[in-house]
Coordinates of C-alpha atoms in Angstrom, one line a residue:
M1 CA 0.0 0.0 0.0
K2 CA 2.9 2.4 0.9
N3 CA 4.4 1.8 -2.5
V4 CA 1.2 2.6 -4.3
L5 CA 0.9 6.0 -2.5
V6 CA 4.6 6.8 -3.1
F7 CA 4.1 5.9 -6.9
T8 CA 1.0 8.0 -7.1
L9 CA 2.7 11.0 -5.4
A10 CA 5.7 10.6 -7.8
V11 CA 3.3 10.7 -10.8
I12 CA 1.5 13.8 -9.5
L13 CA 4.8 15.6 -8.9
A14 CA 6.0 14.6 -12.4
I15 CA 2.9 16.0 -13.9
I16 CA 3.4 19.3 -12.0
A17 CA 6.9 19.4 -13.1
I18 CA 6.3 18.8 -16.7
A19 CA 3.4 21.3 -16.7
S20 CA 5.6 23.9 -15.1
L21 CA 8.5 23.7 -17.6
G22 CA 7.3 26.6 -19.7
N23 CA 7.2 28.9 -16.5
I24 CA 10.7 27.5 -15.5
V25 CA 12.2 28.5 -18.8
G26 CA 10.5 31.9 -18.7
M27 CA 11.7 32.5 -15.2
A28 CA 15.2 31.6 -16.2
I29 CA 15.2 34.0 -19.2
C30 CA 13.8 36.8 -16.9
L31 CA 16.4 36.1 -14.3
I32 CA 19.1 36.5 -17.0
I33 CA 17.5 39.7 -18.2
V34 CA 17.4 41.2 -14.6
Y35 CA 20.9 40.1 -13.9
F36 CA 22.3 41.6 -17.2
S37 CA 20.4 44.9 -16.8
L38 CA 21.6 45.2 -13.2
K39 CA 25.2 44.7 -14.2
Q40 CA 24.9 47.2 -17.0
F41 CA 23.1 49.6 -14.7
L42 CA 25.9 49.5 -12.3
K43 CA 28.6 49.9 -15.0
T44 CA 27.2 53.0 -16.9
H45 CA 27.7 56.5 -15.7
S46 CA 25.2 58.3 -18.1
T47 CA 21.8 59.2 -16.7
W48 CA 20.0 58.2 -19.8
Q49 CA 21.6 54.9 -20.0
K50 CA 20.8 54.2 -16.3
I51 CA 17.1 55.0 -16.9
A52 CA 17.1 52.8 -20.0
W53 CA 18.8 49.9 -18.0
G54 CA 16.4 50.6 -15.1
I55 CA 13.4 50.2 -17.4
F56 CA 14.8 47.1 -18.9
G57 CA 15.3 45.7 -15.4
I58 CA 11.8 46.5 -14.4
V59 CA 10.5 44.7 -17.5
G60 CA 12.5 41.8 -16.5
L61 CA 11.2 41.8 -13.0
T62 CA 7.6 42.0 -14.2
G63 CA 8.2 38.9 -16.3
L64 CA 9.8 37.3 -13.3
L65 CA 6.6 37.9 -11.3
G66 CA 4.5 36.5 -14.0
N67 CA 6.4 33.3 -13.9
L68 CA 6.1 32.7 -10.2
P69 CA 4.2 29.4 -10.7
A70 CA 7.5 28.0 -11.8
L71 CA 8.4 27.8 -8.1
A72 CA 5.8 25.0 -7.7
G73 CA 7.5 23.1 -10.6
I74 CA 11.0 23.7 -9.1
A75 CA 9.7 22.4 -5.7
A76 CA 8.2 19.3 -7.4
I77 CA 11.5 18.6 -9.2
Y78 CA 13.4 18.9 -5.9
V79 CA 11.0 16.6 -4.1
L80 CA 11.3 14.0 -6.9
Y81 CA 15.1 14.3 -6.7
V82 CA 15.2 13.8 -3.0
G83 CA 12.8 11.0 -3.2
Y84 CA 14.7 9.2 -5.9
K85 CA 18.0 9.7 -3.9
N86 CA 16.5 8.1 -0.8
W87 CA 14.8 5.3 -2.8
K88 CA 18.2 4.5 -4.4
K89 CA 20.0 4.6 -1.0
E90 CA 17.4 2.1 0.4
K91 CA 17.9 -0.4 -2.5
A92 CA 21.6 -0.2 -2.0
E93 CA 21.3 -0.9 1.7
E94 CA 19.0 -3.9 1.0
I95 CA 21.6 -5.3 -1.3
E96 CA 24.5 -4.9 1.2
V97 CA 22.4 -6.6 3.9
E98 CA 21.7 -9.6 1.7
Q99 CA 25.4 -9.9 0.7
D100 CA 26.8 -9.6 4.3
P101 CA 28.7 -12.9 5.0
F102 CA 27.8 -12.8 8.7
V103 CA 24.1 -12.8 8.1
N104 CA 24.4 -15.7 5.6
F105 CA 26.6 -17.5 8.2
E106 CA 24.0 -17.0 11.0
R107 CA 21.2 -18.2 8.7
Q108 CA 23.1 -21.3 7.7
W109 CA 24.1 -22.1 11.4
K110 CA 20.5 -21.9 12.4
D111 CA 19.5 -24.2 9.6
L112 CA 22.3 -26.6 10.6
E113 CA 21.1 -26.6 14.3
K114 CA 17.7 -27.4 13.2
G115 CA 18.9 -30.2 11.0
R116 CA 17.5 -28.8 7.8
T117 CA 20.9 -28.5 5.9
K118 CA 21.9 -31.4 3.7
I119 CA 25.6 -32.1 3.9

């Protein structure tokens, strides 16, 4: 039952992440615009150029605000990543426990004591 719920949650998060890809790309482009305009704004000494870069930065900020739903997609991708990482770690621990020679020895010793082992 737990695996079904985890799988269902993963499918829902994947759908949210895929649906938010457009907003994520738009947010990335707007972040680049804002960063570039801020750097140029700080470099220039002319008042008119400062006004132009300021307007360009404000346009980038408004685009950034319009792409805020991308945060839901970024959060969904992060939760999927952390879940996959933990799932992978659990699988590795299960394999290590099964291949532990002491666990196998103890299991064989118990079988030998009960008389089940054919020699």
